Amino acid sequence: MEHQDTRSAEALRFQVLGPVQAWRGDAPLALGSPQQQAVLVALLLSEGRPVTTDDLVDGIWGERTPPQAVAALRTYVSRLRSVLEPNRAARKPAEVLVSMTDGYALRIPADALDLTDFEHRVADAGAARGDGGLRSAHDTLVAALDLWRGRPLPGVPGPYAETQRNRLAERQLAVAEERCALALEIGLHADVVAELNALSAAYPLRERLRELLMLALYRSGRQAESLGVYADTRKLLIDELGVEPGGGLSAVHARILAGDPELLATSAAPPKAAEEPPAFVPPAQLPADVSDFSGRNKLVGELRDVLRAGSGQAVVVTSLAGIGGVGKTTLAVHVAHSLRPDFPDGQLYVDLRGAGASPADPAVVLGDFLHALGASDAPDSLDQRAALYRSLLADKRMLILLDNARDAGQLRPLIPGVSGNAVMVTSRSRLAELPGAHLVDIEELTPDEALALFSAIVGAERVGAEPEAALQVVTSCGFLPLAVRIAAARLASRPRWSVSDLARRLADQRNRLQELQLGNLAVETTLGLGYAQLRTEEARAFRLLALVDSPDLPLPAVTALLGTSEQEAEDLAESLVEANMLECFTPGRYRYHDLLRLYAQRQNAKLGDVDQQQEALLRLLDLLHATVRNVQQVIEPDDLAIEPLHRADSTGQSFADGNAARDWLRSEIGVLLGAVEAAADAPLGLLQPAVDILQTLTFVSEDPTLAPRVLAMLRAAAASPVVLRDPETLACVHHALGQIHRTASELSESEESLARSLALQPSDRATTLRLSTANGLAITLILAGRPAEALSLYQQALEVVHQLDSPIGEARLLANMARAHVGLDRHAEAVDAARAAVAAARASGNVPCLADTLYQLGVVLRSTGSPGEAAVHLREAHQLYRQQQHPIWEGYSLARLAACLLADGRFPAAAEAAEESLSIAQEIEAAYCQGMANAALGEALLELGQPSRGLACLQEALTVFTRLGVPEAQPVQDLITSRHTEPPPPPVPPTAP
């Protein structure tokens, strides 16, 4: 804190190490409401640095910021000024609580705050200890701890105060722990037993406290109690976390069992007579290996081979990188233990705390390493320490494990100078700038490895009884070792839970991260360490890219979400990849680990910047809708597209040809549907481009497997209050619903949706939506065997298409109308209409239209008694569909061709065409096409002398047609009856809508 004119503040004193209080001299000051105290706390703990208005508002109210928060803040500041400077003249600038650019700062002497006094005393204790004054260091820490007046900041509201409460409590505990350690060094073991008992009870998982308690009891002659502490601690760790005690606690336990006389030695003991320097004892600083280490056999072997092998004069350095919780440290410690015979001079270990707010200082680490290597005094400077460190290792073969590194700068002084030694590094970041390092990306476990770890903790019998639920659990954990370990430990500590109980709890994505915590272990906390290291723009990118649930995101989508140039977007995405907060397995495509996406989505919810999130999503929807329309234009040139509800700013991605457009559609369908789902509960301005995308998808995507997901989204849109209030949007939604239902061969649902859409549209407007709706409803009625109603709708559509002046649209309508004429036994009219449609399509040069009209002409000619000519047109249609990569229409044209060949008596060729059609239909799960292909194949097989197989195909066709409720069921039933010697089994009844 800055010094100031003592005339205004010399008598002020402040307390935060307990209840918030302030005094002028001996007189206490009234600090006002809890929120007003929260303002004072934020300013006091900023140590004189300015605090912005936004930071103060966020710190006091967090996500529940009231509308008048800034005005309330100014009131609190004004009242505090009156308390701190009661005699300040009117209009005279404040000298204690001063205004800064968009914020405030507190100007008080450095010794006016008890926390500052506390930290000065702790620093003095550290200096005294460094000079060998252990008693003085101990007494200074006692005086520092006497400054505390209870739990810090009780009753002070807001997220900032909560964070500081936890920080200060952790700081007090660390100093108390250090004070107890000093007490043991100077022989005050009996005096600290009670305090250590109390601290251990309050913090049962803090192993260092248990270690000090064991030592105090042992030195007090209470060996049995000391060993009992270890037994209790080990049971607690196994029950709660599924882990063994760490290296420090285990080492003390082993030394007590061995009766190590050095455990009884303290600095207060009389000096020993001069003797020969002790021989070098190889350090063995590795943490304990876990007993349930599972999987990663290939990687373990690779790391062992690399670390064993020297490379000329160079030190072998291996860097393990991966997201938090992926098991980097566990793997590194396991490999290091397995290599102990290969490094006879010992193993050094340090946690560099790179993922935290206070990474380890390399100079301090080197001081500890030098002490472990037998150096009595460490030089002062970092360079001198690094030089001595390299010298002491020059003739040794040691393994150095540098855990949790922040960056290469922190590591360089810790790398030995010559070969023979090996270094293993773990870090959340890919340390590509570390010269000569063997870089290894640690990925999540395989499903089998995750199940093995889960079983090792929970028990094989319990997991074996519910294998599917166990797989669901580890899948929900994203196969992340930390998450699997926590989930397993929770289940192991709850014997009345079934594996299915845990699986159900983890299935809810909204609460999954809360479920994955146990004691002081939490997946969310671990992931948060990596998030906290991100720069502001990286953190924003990390959050915004999680708005869409998609298997991955292509660079154009990343660019749209971030609202930057493509180069800036790529740089940000790559920086997240380097930080292991994002993955990139294919250049230009990025994806999250499942739990990281959930974490990012939670940060979006906590931050509450809804406007910014909706703007990002709208940019993506604009890009995707414009691109899907470009796909439609390439695939169906000159065809009329449905009028969009929303005019996109983006021009979208362009394509050289139909194949490129379809390839894009196949690769980006996950992004398309994910973006639409993200807009589900959004305002109409986001819902409309989402509906536009689904509308266009019904024309360009022929994958029936997408139908359930698309239908679910459309039904949700149809039920949305904002859509129900907008007839235009609702009409589009029902139009798309009708098209998808027909693709899924759900004819009654298709009719209902299309009829409702038509009713919602103005009858006096000639729009492509009205044209498509009338045409689609007529097609549905044709399939349902109602040609008269279909013809009436076709005539309405024909009036619209004339007003729109679309020759392509007219050709398609004529071909469709021909099918209605056939149903009404108007064969001449049907053939004339179909031939006219083909002629118009050929004249236009529109290949997709030509394929469709040829198909309809073939169907009409087959129905009117010209199967030979029909086959010619259907073959041509099939070739055109194949060129356009239209699998579903390939299937339909082959099924129709098989029927023509049957009528011509060409049974082997008919069977071949039907087999190919059935194969396509089964691959894309097209039910109606499967029925047609099975019907043709069954009849062909009967004629070829294969009655059993033929009847089986016919029965399958009957089942499909009956379920769909289409008229084709009856002819198949008649054929089965005429060729079956026994009554056929009843068809499967139609499924309920």
GROMACS .gro file of C-alpha atoms in nm, residues 32 58 186 190 193 359 364 573 583 628 693 774 810 829 892 913 965:
model
   17
   32GLY     CA    1  -2.176   0.008   0.777
   58ASP     CA    2  -1.865  -0.831  -0.971
  186ILE     CA    3   1.372  -2.704   1.835
  190ALA     CA    4   0.516  -3.224   2.348
  193VAL     CA    5   0.070  -3.242   2.000
  359PRO     CA    6   0.452  -2.128  -0.967
  364VAL     CA    7   1.426  -2.209  -0.465
  573ALA     CA    8  -0.762  -2.187  -3.129
  583GLU     CA    9  -0.778  -3.063  -2.923
  628VAL     CA   10  -2.642  -2.463  -4.676
  693ILE     CA   11  -3.124  -2.424  -4.173
  774ALA     CA   12  -4.879  -2.798  -5.176
  810GLU     CA   13  -4.329  -2.661  -6.361
  829GLU     CA   14  -5.292  -3.794  -6.966
  892TYR     CA   15  -3.584  -4.608  -5.538
  913ALA     CA   16  -3.147  -5.477  -5.927
  965GLY     CA   17  -4.996  -4.779  -4.382
   0.00000   0.00000   0.00000
